[in-house]
mmCIF file of C-alpha atoms in Angstrom:
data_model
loop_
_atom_site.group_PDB
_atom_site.id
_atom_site.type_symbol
_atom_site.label_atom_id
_atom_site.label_comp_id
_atom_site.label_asym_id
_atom_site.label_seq_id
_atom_site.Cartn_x
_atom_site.Cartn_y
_atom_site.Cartn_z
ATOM 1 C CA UNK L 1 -9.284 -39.166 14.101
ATOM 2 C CA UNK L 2 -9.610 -35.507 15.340
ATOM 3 C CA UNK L 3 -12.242 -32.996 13.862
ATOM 4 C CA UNK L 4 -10.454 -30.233 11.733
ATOM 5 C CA UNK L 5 -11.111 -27.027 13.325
ATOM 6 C CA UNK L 6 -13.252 -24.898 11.412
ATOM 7 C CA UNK L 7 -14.245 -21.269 11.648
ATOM 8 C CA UNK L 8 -16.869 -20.815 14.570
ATOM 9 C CA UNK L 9 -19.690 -20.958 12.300
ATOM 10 C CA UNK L 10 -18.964 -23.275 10.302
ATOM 11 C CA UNK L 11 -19.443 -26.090 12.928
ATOM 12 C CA UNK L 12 -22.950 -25.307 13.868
ATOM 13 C CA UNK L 13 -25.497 -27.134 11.502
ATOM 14 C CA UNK L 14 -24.015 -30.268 8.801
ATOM 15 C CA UNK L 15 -25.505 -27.945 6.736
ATOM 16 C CA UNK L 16 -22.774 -25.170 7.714
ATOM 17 C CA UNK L 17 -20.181 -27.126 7.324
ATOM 18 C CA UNK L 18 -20.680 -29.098 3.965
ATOM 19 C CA UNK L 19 -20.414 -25.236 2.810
ATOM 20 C CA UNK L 20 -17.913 -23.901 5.011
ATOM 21 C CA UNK L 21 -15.882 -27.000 4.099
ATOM 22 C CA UNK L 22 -16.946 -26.991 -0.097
ATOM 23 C CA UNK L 23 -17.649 -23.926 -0.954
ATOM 24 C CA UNK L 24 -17.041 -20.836 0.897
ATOM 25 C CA UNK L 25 -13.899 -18.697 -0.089
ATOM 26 C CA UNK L 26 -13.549 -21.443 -2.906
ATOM 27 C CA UNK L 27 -13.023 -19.083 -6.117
ATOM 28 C CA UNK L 28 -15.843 -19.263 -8.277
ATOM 29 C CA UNK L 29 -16.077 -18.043 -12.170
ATOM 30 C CA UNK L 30 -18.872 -18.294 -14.653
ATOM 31 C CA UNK L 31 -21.817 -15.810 -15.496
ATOM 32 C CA UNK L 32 -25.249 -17.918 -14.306
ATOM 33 C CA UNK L 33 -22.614 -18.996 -10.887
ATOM 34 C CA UNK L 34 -21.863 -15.470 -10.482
ATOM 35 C CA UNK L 35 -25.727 -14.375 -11.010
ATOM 36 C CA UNK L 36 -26.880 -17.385 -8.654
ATOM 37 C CA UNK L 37 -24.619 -15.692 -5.690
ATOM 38 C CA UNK L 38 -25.496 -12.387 -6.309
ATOM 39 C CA UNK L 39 -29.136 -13.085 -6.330
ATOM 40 C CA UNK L 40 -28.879 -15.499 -3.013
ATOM 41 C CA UNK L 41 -26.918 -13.095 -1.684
ATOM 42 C CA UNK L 42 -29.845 -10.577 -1.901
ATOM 43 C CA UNK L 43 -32.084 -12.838 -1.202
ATOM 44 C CA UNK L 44 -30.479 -13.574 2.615
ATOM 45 C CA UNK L 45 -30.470 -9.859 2.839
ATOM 46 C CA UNK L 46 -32.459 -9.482 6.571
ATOM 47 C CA UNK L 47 -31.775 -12.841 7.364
ATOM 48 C CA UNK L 48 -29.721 -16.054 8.200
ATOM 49 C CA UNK L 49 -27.725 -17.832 5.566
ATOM 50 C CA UNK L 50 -28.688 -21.193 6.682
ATOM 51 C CA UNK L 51 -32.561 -19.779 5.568
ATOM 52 C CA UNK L 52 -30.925 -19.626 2.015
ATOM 53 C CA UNK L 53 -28.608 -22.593 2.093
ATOM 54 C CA UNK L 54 -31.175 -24.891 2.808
ATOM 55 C CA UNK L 55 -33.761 -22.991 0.413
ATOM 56 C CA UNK L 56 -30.785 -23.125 -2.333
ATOM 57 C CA UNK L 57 -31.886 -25.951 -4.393
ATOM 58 C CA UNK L 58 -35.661 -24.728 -5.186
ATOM 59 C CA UNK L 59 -34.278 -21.234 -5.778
ATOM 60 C CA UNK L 60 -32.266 -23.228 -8.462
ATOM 61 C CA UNK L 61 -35.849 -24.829 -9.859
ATOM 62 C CA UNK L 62 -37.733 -21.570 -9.969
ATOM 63 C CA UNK L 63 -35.609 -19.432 -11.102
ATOM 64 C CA UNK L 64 -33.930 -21.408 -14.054
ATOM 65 C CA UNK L 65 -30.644 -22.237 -12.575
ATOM 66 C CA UNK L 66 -30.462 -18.539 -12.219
ATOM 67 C CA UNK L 67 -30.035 -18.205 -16.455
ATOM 68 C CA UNK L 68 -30.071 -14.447 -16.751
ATOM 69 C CA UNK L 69 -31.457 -14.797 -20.264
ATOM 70 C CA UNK L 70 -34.636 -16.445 -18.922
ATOM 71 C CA UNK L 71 -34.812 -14.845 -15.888
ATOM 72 C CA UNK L 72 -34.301 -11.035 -17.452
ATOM 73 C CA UNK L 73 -37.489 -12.717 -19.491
ATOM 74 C CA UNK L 74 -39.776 -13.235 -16.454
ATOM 75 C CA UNK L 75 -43.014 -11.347 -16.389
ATOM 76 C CA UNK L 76 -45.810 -10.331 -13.663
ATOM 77 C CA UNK L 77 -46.721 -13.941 -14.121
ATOM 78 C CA UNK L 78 -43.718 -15.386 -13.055
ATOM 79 C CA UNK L 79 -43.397 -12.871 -10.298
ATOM 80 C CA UNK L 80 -46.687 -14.276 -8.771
ATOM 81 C CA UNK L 81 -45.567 -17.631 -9.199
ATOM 82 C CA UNK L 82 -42.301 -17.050 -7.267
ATOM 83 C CA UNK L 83 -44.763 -15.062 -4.475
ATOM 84 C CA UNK L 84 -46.372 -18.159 -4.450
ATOM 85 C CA UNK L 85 -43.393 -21.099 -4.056
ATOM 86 C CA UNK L 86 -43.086 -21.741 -0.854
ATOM 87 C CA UNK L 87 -39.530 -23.160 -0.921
ATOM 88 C CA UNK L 88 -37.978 -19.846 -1.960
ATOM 89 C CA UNK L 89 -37.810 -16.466 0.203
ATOM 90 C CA UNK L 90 -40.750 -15.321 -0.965
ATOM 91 C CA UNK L 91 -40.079 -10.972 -1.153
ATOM 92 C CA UNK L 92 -41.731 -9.552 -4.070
ATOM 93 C CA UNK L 93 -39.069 -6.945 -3.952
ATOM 94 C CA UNK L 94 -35.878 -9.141 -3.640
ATOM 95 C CA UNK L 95 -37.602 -11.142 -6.762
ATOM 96 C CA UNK L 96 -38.480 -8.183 -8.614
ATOM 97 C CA UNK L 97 -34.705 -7.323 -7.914
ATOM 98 C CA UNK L 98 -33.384 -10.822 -9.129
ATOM 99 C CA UNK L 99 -35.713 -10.188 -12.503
ATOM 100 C CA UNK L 100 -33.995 -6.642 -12.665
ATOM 101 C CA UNK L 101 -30.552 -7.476 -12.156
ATOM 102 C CA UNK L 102 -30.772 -10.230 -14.486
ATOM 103 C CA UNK L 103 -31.559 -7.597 -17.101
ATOM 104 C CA UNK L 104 -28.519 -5.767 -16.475
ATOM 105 C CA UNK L 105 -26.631 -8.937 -16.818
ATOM 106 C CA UNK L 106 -28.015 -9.102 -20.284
ATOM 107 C CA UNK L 107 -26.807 -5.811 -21.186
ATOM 108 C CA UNK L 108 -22.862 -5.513 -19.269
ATOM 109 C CA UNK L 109 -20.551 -4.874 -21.916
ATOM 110 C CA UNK L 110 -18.300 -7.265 -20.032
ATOM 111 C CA UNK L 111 -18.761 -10.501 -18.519
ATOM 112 C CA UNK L 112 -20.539 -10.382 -15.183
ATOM 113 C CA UNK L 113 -18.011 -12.627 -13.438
ATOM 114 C CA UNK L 114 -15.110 -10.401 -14.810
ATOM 115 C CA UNK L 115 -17.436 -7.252 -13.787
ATOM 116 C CA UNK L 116 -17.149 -8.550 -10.387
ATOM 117 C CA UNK L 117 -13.570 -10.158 -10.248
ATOM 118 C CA UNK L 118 -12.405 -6.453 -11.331
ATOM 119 C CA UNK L 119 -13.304 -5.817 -7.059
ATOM 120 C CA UNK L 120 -11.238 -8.384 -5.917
ATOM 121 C CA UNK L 121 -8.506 -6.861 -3.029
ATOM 122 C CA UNK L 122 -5.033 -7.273 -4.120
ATOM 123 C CA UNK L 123 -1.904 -7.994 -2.515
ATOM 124 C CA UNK L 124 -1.628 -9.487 0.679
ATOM 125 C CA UNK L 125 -4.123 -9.563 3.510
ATOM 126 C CA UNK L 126 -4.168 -10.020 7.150
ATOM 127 C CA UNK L 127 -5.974 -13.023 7.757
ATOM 128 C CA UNK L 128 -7.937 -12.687 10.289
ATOM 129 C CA UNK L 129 -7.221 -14.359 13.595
ATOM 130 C CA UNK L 130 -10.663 -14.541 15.189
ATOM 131 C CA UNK L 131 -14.644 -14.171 13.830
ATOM 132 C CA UNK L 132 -14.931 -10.663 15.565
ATOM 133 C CA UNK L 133 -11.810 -9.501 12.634
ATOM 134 C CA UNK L 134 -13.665 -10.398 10.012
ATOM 135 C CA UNK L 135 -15.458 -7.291 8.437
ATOM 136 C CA UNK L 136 -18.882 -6.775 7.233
ATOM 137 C CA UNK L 137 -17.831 -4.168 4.704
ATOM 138 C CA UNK L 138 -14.696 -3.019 2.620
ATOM 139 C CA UNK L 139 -13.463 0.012 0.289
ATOM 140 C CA UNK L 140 -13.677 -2.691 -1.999
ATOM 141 C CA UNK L 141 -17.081 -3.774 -1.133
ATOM 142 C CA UNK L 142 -18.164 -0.178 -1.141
ATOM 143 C CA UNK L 143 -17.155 0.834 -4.256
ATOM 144 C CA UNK L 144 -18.321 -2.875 -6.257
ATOM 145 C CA UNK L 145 -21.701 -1.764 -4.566
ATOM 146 C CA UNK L 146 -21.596 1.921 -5.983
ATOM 147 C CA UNK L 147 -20.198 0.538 -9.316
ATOM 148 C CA UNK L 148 -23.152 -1.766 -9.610
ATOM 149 C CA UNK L 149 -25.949 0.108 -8.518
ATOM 150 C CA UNK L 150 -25.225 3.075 -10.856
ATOM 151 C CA UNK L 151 -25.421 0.003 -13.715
ATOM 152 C CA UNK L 152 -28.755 -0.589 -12.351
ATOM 153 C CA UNK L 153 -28.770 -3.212 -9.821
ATOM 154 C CA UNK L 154 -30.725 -3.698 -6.997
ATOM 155 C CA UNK L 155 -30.377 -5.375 -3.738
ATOM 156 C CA UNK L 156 -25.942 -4.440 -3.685
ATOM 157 C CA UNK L 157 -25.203 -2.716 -0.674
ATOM 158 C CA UNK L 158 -21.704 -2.853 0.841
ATOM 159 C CA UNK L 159 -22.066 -5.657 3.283
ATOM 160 C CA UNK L 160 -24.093 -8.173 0.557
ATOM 161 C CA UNK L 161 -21.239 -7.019 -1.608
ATOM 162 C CA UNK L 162 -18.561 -8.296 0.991
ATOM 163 C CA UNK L 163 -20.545 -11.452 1.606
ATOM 164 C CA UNK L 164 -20.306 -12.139 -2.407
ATOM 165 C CA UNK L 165 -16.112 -11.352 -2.280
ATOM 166 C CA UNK L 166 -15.995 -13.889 0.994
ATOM 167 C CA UNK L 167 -18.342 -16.534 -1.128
ATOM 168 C CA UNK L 168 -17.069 -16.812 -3.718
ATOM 169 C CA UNK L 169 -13.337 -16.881 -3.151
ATOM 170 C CA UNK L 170 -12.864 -13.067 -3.891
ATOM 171 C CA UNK L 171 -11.203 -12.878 -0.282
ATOM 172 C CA UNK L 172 -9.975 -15.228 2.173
ATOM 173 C CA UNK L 173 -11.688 -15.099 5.493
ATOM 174 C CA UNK L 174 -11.034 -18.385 6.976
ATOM 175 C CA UNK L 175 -9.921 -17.711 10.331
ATOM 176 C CA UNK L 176 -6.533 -18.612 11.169
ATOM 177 C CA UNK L 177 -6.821 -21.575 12.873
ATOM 178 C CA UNK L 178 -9.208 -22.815 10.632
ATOM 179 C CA UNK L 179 -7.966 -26.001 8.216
ATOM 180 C CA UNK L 180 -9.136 -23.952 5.179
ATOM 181 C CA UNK L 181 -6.751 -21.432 5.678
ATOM 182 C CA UNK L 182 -4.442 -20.615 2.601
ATOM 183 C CA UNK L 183 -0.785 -21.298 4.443
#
């Protein structure tokens, strides 16, 4: 039986490729989903993914299953017990971001997975043939950053943005010869 080919870095840790192979570029709907990436993605802001991945599940434990009704709730209490959990990233900033953003959440006038679906590229893309075509950021990237920073969120720039559109199935950047590749 031969190994699929994968994209580069998605064959360097099981850990990589249960998500390369599961979840990445897999489209992804639903409001606590949609708040669960956008936090993470904040979260890995500075460092690796793999950090995050494997710090995913307790993130999921203390911050609700990433319910932006409770966590928009959280107070200076809960802040210092996230500073304190030592299987989460533990940034006061990036929480105090999470605890913001959730607030914001609360008050879209839309849903926040439709907010963020209204970025998605449309029309046909190149895929991209090797790792090194793959951008960091987009016009579409930059302006879902823009768009959600003047609503009040924290932690959005352009390339966390992008990473968000690649995660959850927003764009396509399997790499061509990669099995995952929409044909």
């Amino acid at each position: 039986m031969t190994t699929p080919v994968r994209c580069p870095w998605g064959d360097s840790t099981q850990d990589y490729q249960r998500y390369h192979d599961e979840e990445w570029g897999v489209e992804l709907r639903g409001v606590p989903e949609m708040f669960e990436r956008l936090s993470l993605e904040g979260f890995q802001s500075g460092l690796s993914w793999i950090t995050i991945l494997r710090k995913r599940e307790a993130f999921r434990a203390a911050f609700d299953h990433f319910d932006p009704k409770k966590v928009a709730a959280y107070d200076e209490a809960d802040v210092e017990r996230l500073m304190a959990d030592t299987g989460i990233v533990r940034n006061r900033q990036k929480i105090t971001a999470a605890v913001r953003n959730a607030g914001v959440v609360n008050g879209l006038d839309q849903p926040l997975d439709d907010l963020l679906w209204s970025f998605a590229p449309t029309g046909r893309r190149r895929r991209p043939r090797t790792v090194a075509d793959v951008p960091a950021v987009t016009p579409e990237s930059t302006a879902m950053a823009k768009a959600l920073r003047k609503l009040g969120f924290a932690f959005v720039g352009p390339t966390t943005c992008y990473a968000l559109m690649q995660a959850t199935g927003m764009v396509d950047d399997h790499i061509a010869a990669c099995w995952r590749a929409r044909r």
